[in-house]
Coordinates of C-alpha atoms and ligand atoms in Angstrom, one line a residue:
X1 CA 0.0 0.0 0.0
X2 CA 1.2 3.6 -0.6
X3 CA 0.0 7.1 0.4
X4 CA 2.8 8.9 -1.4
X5 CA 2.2 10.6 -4.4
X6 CA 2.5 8.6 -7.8
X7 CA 2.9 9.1 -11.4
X8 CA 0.6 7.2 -14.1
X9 CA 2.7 7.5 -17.1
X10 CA 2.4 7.1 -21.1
X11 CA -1.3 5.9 -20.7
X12 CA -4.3 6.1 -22.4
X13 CA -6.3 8.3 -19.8
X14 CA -9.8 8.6 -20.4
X15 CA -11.1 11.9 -19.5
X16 CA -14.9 12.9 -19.4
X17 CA -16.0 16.1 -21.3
X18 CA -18.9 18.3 -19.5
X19 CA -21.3 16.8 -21.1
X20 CA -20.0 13.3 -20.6
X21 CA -18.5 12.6 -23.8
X22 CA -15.4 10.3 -23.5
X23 CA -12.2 10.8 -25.0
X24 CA -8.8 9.1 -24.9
X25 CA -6.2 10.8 -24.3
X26 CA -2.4 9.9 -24.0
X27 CA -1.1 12.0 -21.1
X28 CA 0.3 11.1 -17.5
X29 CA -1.4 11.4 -14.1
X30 CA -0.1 12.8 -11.0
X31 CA -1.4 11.7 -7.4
X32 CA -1.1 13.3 -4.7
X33 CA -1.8 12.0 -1.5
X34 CA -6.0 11.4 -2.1
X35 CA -6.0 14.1 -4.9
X36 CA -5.8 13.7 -9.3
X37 CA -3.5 17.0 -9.3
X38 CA -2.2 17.3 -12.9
X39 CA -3.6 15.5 -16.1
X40 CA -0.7 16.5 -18.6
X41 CA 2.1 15.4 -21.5
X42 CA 5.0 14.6 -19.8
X43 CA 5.0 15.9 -15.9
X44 CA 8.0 15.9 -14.1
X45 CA 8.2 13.4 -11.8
X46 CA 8.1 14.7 -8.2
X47 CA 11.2 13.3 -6.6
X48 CA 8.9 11.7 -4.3
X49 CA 6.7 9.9 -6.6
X50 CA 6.2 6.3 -7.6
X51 CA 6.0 5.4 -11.3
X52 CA 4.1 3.2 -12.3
X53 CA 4.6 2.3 -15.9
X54 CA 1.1 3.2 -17.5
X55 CA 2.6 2.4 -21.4
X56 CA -0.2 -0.3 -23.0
X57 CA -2.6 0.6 -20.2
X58 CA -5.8 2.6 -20.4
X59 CA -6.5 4.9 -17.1
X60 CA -9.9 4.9 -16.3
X61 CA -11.9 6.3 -13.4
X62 CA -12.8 4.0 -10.6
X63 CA -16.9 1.9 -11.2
X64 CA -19.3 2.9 -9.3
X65 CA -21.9 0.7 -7.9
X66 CA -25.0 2.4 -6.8
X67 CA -27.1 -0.4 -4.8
X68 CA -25.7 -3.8 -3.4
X69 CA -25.8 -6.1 -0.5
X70 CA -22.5 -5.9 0.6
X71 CA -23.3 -8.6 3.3
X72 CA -24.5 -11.3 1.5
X73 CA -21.1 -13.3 0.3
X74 CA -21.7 -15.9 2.8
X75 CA -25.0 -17.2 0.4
X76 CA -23.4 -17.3 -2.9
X77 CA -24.4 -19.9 -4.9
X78 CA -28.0 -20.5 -3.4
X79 CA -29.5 -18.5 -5.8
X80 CA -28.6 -19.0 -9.4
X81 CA -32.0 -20.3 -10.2
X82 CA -34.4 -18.3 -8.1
X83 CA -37.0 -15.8 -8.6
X84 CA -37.2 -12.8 -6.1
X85 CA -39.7 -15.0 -3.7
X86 CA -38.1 -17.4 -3.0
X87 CA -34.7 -15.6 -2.6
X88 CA -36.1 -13.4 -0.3
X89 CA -36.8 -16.4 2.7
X90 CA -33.8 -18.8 1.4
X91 CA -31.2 -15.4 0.7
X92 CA -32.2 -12.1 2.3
X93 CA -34.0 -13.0 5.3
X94 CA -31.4 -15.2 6.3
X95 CA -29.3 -12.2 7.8
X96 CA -31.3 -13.4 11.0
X97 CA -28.8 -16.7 11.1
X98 CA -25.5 -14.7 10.5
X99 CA -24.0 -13.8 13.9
X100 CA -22.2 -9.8 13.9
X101 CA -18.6 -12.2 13.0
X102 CA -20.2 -13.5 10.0
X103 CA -21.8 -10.0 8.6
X104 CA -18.0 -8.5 9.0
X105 CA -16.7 -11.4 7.0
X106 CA -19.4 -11.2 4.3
X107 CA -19.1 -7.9 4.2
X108 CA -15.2 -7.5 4.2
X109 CA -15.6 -10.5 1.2
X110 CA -18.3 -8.2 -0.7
X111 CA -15.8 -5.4 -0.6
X112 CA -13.1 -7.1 -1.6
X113 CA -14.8 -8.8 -4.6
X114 CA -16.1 -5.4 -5.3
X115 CA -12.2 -3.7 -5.5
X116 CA -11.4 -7.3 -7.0
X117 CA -13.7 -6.1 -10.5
X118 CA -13.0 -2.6 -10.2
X119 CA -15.7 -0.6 -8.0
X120 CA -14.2 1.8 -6.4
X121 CA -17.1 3.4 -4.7
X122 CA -20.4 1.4 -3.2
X123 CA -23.6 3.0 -1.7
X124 CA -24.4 -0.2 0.4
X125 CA -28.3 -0.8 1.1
X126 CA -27.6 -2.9 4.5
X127 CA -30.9 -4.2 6.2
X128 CA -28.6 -6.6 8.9
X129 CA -29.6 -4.8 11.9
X130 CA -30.6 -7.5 13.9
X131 CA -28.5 -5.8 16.8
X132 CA -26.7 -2.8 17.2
X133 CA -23.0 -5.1 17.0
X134 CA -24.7 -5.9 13.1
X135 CA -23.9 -3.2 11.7
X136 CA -21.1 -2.2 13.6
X137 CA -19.4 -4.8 12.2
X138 CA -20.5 -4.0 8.6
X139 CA -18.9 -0.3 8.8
X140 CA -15.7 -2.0 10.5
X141 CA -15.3 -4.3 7.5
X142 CA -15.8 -1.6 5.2
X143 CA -13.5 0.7 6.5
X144 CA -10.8 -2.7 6.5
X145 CA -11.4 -2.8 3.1
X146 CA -10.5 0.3 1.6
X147 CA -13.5 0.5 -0.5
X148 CA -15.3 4.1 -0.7
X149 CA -18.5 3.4 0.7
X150 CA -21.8 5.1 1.5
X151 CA -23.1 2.4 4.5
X152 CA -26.7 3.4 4.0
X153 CA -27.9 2.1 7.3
X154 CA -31.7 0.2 6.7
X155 CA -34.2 -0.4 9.5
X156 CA -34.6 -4.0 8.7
X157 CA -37.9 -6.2 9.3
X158 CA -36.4 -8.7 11.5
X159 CA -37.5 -12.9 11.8
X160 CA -39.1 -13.7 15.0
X161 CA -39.5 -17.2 14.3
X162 CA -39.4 -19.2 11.8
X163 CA -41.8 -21.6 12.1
X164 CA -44.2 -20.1 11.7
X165 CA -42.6 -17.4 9.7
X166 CA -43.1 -14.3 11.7
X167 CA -41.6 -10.6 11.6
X168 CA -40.7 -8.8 14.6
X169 CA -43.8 -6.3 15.2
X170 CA -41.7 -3.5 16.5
X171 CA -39.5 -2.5 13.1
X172 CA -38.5 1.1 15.3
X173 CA -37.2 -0.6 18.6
X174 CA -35.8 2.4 20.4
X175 CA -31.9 0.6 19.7
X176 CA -32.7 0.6 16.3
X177 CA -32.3 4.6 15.8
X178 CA -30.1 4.9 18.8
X179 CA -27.7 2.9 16.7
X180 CA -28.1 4.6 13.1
X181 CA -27.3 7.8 15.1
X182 CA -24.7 6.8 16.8
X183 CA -23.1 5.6 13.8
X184 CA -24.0 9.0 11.9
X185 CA -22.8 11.0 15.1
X186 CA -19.1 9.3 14.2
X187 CA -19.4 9.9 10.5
X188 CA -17.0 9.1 8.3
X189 CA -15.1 7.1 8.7
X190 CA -11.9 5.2 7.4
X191 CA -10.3 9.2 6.7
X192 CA -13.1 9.8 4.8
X193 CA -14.1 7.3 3.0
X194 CA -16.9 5.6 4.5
X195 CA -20.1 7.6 4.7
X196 CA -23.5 6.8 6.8
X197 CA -26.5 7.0 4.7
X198 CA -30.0 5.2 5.3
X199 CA -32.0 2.8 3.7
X200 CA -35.5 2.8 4.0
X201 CA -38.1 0.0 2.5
X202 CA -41.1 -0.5 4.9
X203 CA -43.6 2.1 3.4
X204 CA -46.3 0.4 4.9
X205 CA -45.3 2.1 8.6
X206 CA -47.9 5.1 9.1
X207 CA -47.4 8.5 7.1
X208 CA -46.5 9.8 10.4
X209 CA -43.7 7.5 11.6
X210 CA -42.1 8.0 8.4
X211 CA -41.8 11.7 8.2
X212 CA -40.8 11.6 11.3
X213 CA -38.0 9.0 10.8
X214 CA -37.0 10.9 7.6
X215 CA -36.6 14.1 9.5
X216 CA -34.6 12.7 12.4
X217 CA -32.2 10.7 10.0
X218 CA -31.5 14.2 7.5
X219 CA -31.2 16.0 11.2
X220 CA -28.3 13.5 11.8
X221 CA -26.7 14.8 8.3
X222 CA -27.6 12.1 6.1
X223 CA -26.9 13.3 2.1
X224 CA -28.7 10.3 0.9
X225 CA -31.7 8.0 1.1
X226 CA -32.1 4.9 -0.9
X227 CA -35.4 2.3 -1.7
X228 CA -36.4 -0.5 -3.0
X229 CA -39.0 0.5 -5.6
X230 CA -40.1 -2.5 -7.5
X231 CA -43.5 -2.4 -8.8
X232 CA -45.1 -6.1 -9.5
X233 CA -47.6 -9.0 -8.2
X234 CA -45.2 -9.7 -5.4
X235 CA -43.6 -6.4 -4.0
X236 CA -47.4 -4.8 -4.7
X237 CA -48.7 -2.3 -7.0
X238 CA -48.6 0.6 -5.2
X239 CA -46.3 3.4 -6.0
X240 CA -43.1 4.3 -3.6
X241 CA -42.0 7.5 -5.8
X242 CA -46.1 8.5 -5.2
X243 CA -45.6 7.5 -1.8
X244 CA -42.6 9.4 -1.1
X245 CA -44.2 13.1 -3.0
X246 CA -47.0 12.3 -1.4
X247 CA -45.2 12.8 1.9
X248 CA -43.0 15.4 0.9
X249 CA -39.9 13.2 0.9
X250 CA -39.2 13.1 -3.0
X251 CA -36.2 15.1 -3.3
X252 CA -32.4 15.0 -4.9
X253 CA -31.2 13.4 -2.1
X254 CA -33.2 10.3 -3.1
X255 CA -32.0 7.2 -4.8
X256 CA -33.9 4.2 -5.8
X257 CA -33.4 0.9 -6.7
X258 CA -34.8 -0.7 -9.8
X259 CA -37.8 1.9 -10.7
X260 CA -38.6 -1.3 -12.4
X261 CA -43.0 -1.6 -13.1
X262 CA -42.9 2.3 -12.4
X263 CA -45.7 4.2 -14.5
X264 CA -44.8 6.8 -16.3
X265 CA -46.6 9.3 -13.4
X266 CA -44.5 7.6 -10.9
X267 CA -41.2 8.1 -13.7
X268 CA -42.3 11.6 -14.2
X269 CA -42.4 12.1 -10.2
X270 CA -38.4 11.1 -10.6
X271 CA -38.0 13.4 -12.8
X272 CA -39.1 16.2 -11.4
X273 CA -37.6 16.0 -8.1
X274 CA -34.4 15.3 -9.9
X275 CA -34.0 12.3 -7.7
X276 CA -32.2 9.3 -8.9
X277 CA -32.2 5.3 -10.0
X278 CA -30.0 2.5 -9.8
X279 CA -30.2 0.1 -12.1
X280 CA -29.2 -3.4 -11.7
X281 CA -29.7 -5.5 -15.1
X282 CA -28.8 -9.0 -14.4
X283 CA -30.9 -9.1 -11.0
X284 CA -33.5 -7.2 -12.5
X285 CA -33.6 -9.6 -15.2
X286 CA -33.0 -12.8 -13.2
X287 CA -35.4 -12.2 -10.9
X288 CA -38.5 -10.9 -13.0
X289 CA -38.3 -7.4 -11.8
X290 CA -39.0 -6.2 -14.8
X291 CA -37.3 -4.7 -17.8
X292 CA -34.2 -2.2 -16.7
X293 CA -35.4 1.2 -17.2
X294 CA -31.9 2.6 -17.7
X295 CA -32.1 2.5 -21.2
X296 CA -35.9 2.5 -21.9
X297 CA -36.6 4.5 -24.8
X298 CA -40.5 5.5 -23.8
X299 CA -39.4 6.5 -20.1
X300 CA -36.7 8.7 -20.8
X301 CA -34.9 8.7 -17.8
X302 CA -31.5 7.5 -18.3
X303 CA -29.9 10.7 -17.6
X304 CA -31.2 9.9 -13.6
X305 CA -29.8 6.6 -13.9
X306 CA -26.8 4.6 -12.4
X307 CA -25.9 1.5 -12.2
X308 CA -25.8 -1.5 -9.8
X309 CA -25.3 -4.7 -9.2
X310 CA -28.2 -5.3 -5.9
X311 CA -26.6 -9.2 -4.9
X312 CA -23.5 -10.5 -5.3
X313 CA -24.8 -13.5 -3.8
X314 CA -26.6 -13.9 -7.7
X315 CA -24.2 -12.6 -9.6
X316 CA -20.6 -11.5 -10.2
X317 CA -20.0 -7.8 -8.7
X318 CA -18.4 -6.1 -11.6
X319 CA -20.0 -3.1 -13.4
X320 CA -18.0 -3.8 -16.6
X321 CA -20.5 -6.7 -16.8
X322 CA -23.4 -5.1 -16.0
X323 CA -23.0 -2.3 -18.4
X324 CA -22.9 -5.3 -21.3
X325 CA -26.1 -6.8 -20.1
X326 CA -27.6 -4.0 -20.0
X327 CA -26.7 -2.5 -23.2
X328 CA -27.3 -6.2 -25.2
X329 CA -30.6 -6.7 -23.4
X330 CA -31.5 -2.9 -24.4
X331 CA -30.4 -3.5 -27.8
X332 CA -32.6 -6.9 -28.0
X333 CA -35.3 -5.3 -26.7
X334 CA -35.4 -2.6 -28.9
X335 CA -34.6 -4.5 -32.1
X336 CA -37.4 -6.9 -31.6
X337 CA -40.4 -4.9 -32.8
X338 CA -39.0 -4.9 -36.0
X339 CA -37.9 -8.1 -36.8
X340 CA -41.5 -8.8 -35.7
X341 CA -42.2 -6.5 -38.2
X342 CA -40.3 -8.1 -40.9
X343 CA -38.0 -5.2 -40.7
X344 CA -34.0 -4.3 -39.8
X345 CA -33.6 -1.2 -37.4
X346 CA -30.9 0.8 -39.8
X347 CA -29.1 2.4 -36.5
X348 CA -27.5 0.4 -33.5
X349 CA -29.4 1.7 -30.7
X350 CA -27.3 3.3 -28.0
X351 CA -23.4 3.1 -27.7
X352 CA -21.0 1.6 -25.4
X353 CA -20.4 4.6 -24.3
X354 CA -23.9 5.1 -23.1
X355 CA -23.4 2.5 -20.4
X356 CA -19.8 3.2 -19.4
X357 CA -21.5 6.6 -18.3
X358 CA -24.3 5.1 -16.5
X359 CA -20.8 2.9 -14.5
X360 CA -18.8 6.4 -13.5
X361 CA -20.4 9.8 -14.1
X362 CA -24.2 8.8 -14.0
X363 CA -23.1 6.2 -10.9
X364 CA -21.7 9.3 -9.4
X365 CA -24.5 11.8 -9.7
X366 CA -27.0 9.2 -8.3
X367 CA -24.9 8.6 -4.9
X368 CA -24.5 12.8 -5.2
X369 CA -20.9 12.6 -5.2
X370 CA -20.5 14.1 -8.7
X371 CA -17.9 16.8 -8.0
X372 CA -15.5 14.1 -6.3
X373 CA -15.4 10.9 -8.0
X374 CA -16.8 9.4 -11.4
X375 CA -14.5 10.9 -14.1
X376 CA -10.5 11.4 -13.7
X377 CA -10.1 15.5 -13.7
X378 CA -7.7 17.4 -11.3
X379 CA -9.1 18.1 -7.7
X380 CA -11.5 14.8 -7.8
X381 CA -10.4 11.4 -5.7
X382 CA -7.9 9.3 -6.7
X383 CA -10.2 6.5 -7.6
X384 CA -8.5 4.8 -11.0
X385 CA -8.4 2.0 -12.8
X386 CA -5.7 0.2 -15.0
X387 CA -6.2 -2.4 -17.9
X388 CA -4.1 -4.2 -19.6
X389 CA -4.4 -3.4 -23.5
X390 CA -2.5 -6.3 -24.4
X391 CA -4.4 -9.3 -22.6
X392 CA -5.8 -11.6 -24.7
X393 CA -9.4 -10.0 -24.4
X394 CA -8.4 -6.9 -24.7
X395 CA -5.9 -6.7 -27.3
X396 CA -6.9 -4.6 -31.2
X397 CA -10.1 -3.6 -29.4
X398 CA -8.5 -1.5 -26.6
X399 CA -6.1 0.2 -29.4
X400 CA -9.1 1.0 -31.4
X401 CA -11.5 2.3 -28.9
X402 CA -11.2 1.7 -25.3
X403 CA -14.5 2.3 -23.9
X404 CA -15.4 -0.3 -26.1
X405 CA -12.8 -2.7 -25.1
X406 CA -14.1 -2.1 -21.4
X407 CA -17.6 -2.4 -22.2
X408 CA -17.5 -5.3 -24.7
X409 CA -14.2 -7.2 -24.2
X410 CA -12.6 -6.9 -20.6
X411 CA -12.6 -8.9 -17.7
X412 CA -11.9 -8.1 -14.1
X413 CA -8.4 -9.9 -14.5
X414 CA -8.0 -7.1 -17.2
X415 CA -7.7 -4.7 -14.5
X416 CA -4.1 -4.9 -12.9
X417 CA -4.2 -1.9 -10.4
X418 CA -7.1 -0.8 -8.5
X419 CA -6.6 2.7 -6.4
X420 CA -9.2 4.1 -3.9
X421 CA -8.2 7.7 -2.6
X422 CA -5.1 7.6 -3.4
X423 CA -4.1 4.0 -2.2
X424 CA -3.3 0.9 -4.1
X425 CA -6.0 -2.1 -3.4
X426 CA -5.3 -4.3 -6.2
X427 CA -1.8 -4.4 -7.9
X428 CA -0.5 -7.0 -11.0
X429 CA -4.1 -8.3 -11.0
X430 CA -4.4 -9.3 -7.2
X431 CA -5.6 -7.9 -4.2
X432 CA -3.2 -6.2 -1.8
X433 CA -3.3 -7.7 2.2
X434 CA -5.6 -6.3 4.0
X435 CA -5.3 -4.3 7.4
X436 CA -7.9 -5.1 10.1
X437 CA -6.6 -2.8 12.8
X438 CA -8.7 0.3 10.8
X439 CA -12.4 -1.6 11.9
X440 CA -11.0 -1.7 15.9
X441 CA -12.4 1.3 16.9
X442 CA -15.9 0.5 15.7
X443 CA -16.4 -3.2 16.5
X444 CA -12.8 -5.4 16.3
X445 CA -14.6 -9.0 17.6
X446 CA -13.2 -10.4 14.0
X447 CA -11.2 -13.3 15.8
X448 CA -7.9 -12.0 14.1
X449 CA -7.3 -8.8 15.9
X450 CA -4.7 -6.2 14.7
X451 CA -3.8 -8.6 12.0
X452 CA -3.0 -8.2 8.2
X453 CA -4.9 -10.6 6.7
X454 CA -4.6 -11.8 2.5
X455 CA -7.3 -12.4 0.4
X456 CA -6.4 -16.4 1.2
X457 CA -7.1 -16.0 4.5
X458 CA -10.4 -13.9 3.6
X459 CA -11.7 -17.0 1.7
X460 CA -10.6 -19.5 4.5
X461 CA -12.7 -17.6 6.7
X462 CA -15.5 -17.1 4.4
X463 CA -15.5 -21.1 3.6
X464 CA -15.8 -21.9 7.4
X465 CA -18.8 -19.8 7.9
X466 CA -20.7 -20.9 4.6
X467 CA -20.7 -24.2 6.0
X468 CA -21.8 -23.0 9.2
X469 CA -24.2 -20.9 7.9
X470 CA -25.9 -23.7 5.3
X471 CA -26.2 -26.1 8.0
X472 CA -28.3 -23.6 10.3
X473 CA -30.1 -22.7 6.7
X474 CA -31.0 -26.5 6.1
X475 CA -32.5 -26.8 9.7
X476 CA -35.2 -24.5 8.5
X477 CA -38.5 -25.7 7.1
X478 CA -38.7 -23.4 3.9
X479 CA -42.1 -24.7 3.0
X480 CA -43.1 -23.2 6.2
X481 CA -40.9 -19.9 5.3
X482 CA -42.6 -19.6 1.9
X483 CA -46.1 -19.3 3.5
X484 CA -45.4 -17.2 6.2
X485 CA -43.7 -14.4 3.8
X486 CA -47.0 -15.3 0.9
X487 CA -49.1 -14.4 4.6
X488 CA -46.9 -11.5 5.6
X489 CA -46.7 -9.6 2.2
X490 CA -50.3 -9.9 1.3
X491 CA -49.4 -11.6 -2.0
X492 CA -51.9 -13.1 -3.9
X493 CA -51.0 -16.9 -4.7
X494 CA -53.4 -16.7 -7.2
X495 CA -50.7 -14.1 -9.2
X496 CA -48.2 -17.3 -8.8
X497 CA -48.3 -18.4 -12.2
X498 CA -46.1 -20.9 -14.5
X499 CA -48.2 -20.7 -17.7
X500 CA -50.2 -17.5 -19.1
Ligands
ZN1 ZN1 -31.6 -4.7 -3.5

């Protein structure tokens, strides 16, 4: 790891124009400290510089990843063929069986996968808090990481039992604030790095608990709010952006998740309070959300748009592959109404670099960090990037155009350096050692205190618990589960269809 200055030099930088056009430019980069201070032909080297050797390489500013789990490495695997039903009682709900030791090691694995594919920066929706050590564990793991992070802390509806399937009534125990505000009251953390912000899903509470909870948690000088807003026969077909203006809540501060269902009223409400949407192709594709609206033609809202990848537990963490979903399954879309037609659309419809913005400068405006990450320019966080140009994948295609050797022909072993604010994370394509003495202050029961860890030991860890966790999983009666969360959401089984 490094906190001296250093010099990117002789790549192919790619700089962001102000109205997000993406050119490639050969020039060196100067760090200093956290700070991109010079973009420039040929700088002098600072005597106290390191130079890295940036010939073949193509300089690119850090993903961003705009809604994710971070928790949720210990259930990898469980759900590669599920729908959002049943991944909510065998996946989500099971952060009632992971002890505060196994959140910090699910989470310090999600951030490390995430730095692993190139995210630099995560707004984390984190509904764990089944005690107040939960999620100080979470925030310790993230700050171990090195990841930039906004921890958006979520009120979560906890299991009572399992059989039957029951929530905890009381969603607002008086710990659960206490905690979110003792965590905000500390904010940030990790020099910087690691933001509180709040996650809020449970819109069924009355109007005036949640205006009230919304005004204590800005008061504790939360910058953003994030929600689920999925709109089908199983989350229900209400309206959260409605919700939300109805209450006086829809504002820029907001993000949400998916948008996927909306109605064009409910898009329109987005738009005019110039709040924001992740979207997060390959779960809301997996999962029948619905179509990404990213990229939908008729809605129009893709300048409002991020990206995200929502569970790393379904799907690999990296943006580059997201972007690529989303822009083929846009594409397909699109196409489809003429070939039904017996036509041939004359245009490709929207371009690689489309969806590389939706990964850094839209990804940036939606977590409302804009003027500090999402592009490379001097004065904004050293959060960068490195591909090889001459890998295998990469090669022809990143001399040519390399937004379109990202978008189209990388892999995450493509990228040999990660740097987050200043510091490298991932260097010749593998992650750096990890420092767990950063987490002590905020909760250090991690069974390896003050130690420097690898990523080896990471995965030991994570191994061990997995098979703890699955055996407490397979205990459960998830017939039982299935009923109790049918009963719980109000869904109507006769909406639970194979056949139209
Ligand atoms: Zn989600």
């Amino acid at each position: 790891m490094s906190t001296t200055s250093m010099l990117l030099q002789g790549g192919t930088v790619l700089i962001h124009d102000a109205d997000d056009s993406v050119k490639a430019i050969k020039a060196d980069l100067l760090i200093e400290g956290k700070i991109i201070t010079k973009i420039e032909k040929d700088i002098e080297t600072p005597s106290s510089a390191e130079i890295i050797d940036c010939k073949d390489k193509i300089v690119c500013p850090g993903f961003i990843d705009t809604h994710h789990h971070v928790w949720q490495t210990l259930l990898k695997g469980r759900h590669a063929n599920q729908l959002l039903l049943d991944y909510m009682y065998t996946g989500n709900f099971t952060s009632s069986l992971h002890s505060p030791s196994d959140i910090f090691w699910g989470q310090l694995g999600g951030c490390l996968e995430c730095l692993e594919v190139g995210t630099t920066t995560v707004v984390d929706h984190s509904p764990i808090n089944y005690s107040p050590q939960h999620s100080l564990a979470a925030v310790a793991a993230t700050v171990c990481s090195g990841i930039r992070s906004i921890y958006c802390y979520c009120p979560t509806s906890r299991v009572q039992t399992w059989k039957p399937f029951t929530f905890n009534p009381n969603l607002l125990e008086d710990w659960v604030l206490k905690t979110f505000e003792n965590l905000a009251s500390k904010a940030p953390y990790g020099q910087g790095r690691v933001q509180i912000g709040f996650a809020f899903d449970s819109w069924y509470q009355p109007r005036e608990t949640i205006v009230n909870l919304f005004a204590k948690v800005k008061a504790a000088g939360v910058k953003l709010i994030t929600s689920h807003v999925v709109r089908n026969a199983i989350t229900g077909l209400h309206s959260v952006p409605q919700i939300m203006h109805n209450y006086g809540l829809l504002d820029s501060s907001v993000l949400l998740s998916h948008a996927t269902g909306s109605t064009k009223e409910s898009i329109n409400l987005i738009r005019e309070a110039n709040c924001h949407i992740s979207t997060t192709p390959s779960t809301e594709l997996q999962a029948a959300l619905g179509f990404p609206v990213a990229l939908d033609p008729d809605l129009d809202i893709q300048s409002q748009c991020g990206l995200g990848i929502d569970c790393h537990s379904y799907i690999s963490a990296s943006i580059a592959s997201e972007m690529r979903t989303l822009l083929q399954s846009a594409r397909g879309a699109h196409y489809q109404p003429f070939l039904d037609s017996e036509k041939v659309s004359e245009k490709a419809y929207k371009s690689v670099e489309d969806v590389f913005n939706l990964g850094t400068m839209g990804s940036a405006r939606a977590a409302g960090m804009e003027e500090k990450i999402g592009s490379l320019a001097v004065g904004k966080f050293a959060d960068i990037l490195i591909f090889d140009c001459l890998s295998p994948g990469m090669v022809c295609a990143a001399q040519l155009d390399p937004v379109a050797a990202i978008v189209l022909h990388s892999h995450p072993g493509d990228i040999e350096m990660v740097i987050v604010d200043g510091i490298v994370r991932k260097k010749e394509r593998k992650l750096q050692d990890i420092d767990l003495n950063p987490g002590n202050e905020i909760w250090s029961d991690t069974g390896k205190n003050g130690e420097i860890v690898c990523w080896r030991d990471v995965s030991k860890e994570l191994q061990g618990r997995q098979m703890e966790l699955g055996k407490k999983i397979d205990e459960l009666d998830m017939v039982e589960a299935r009923k109790g969360l049918i009963k719980a959401y109000g869904i109507d089984e006769s909406k639970l269809v194979n056949t139209l």
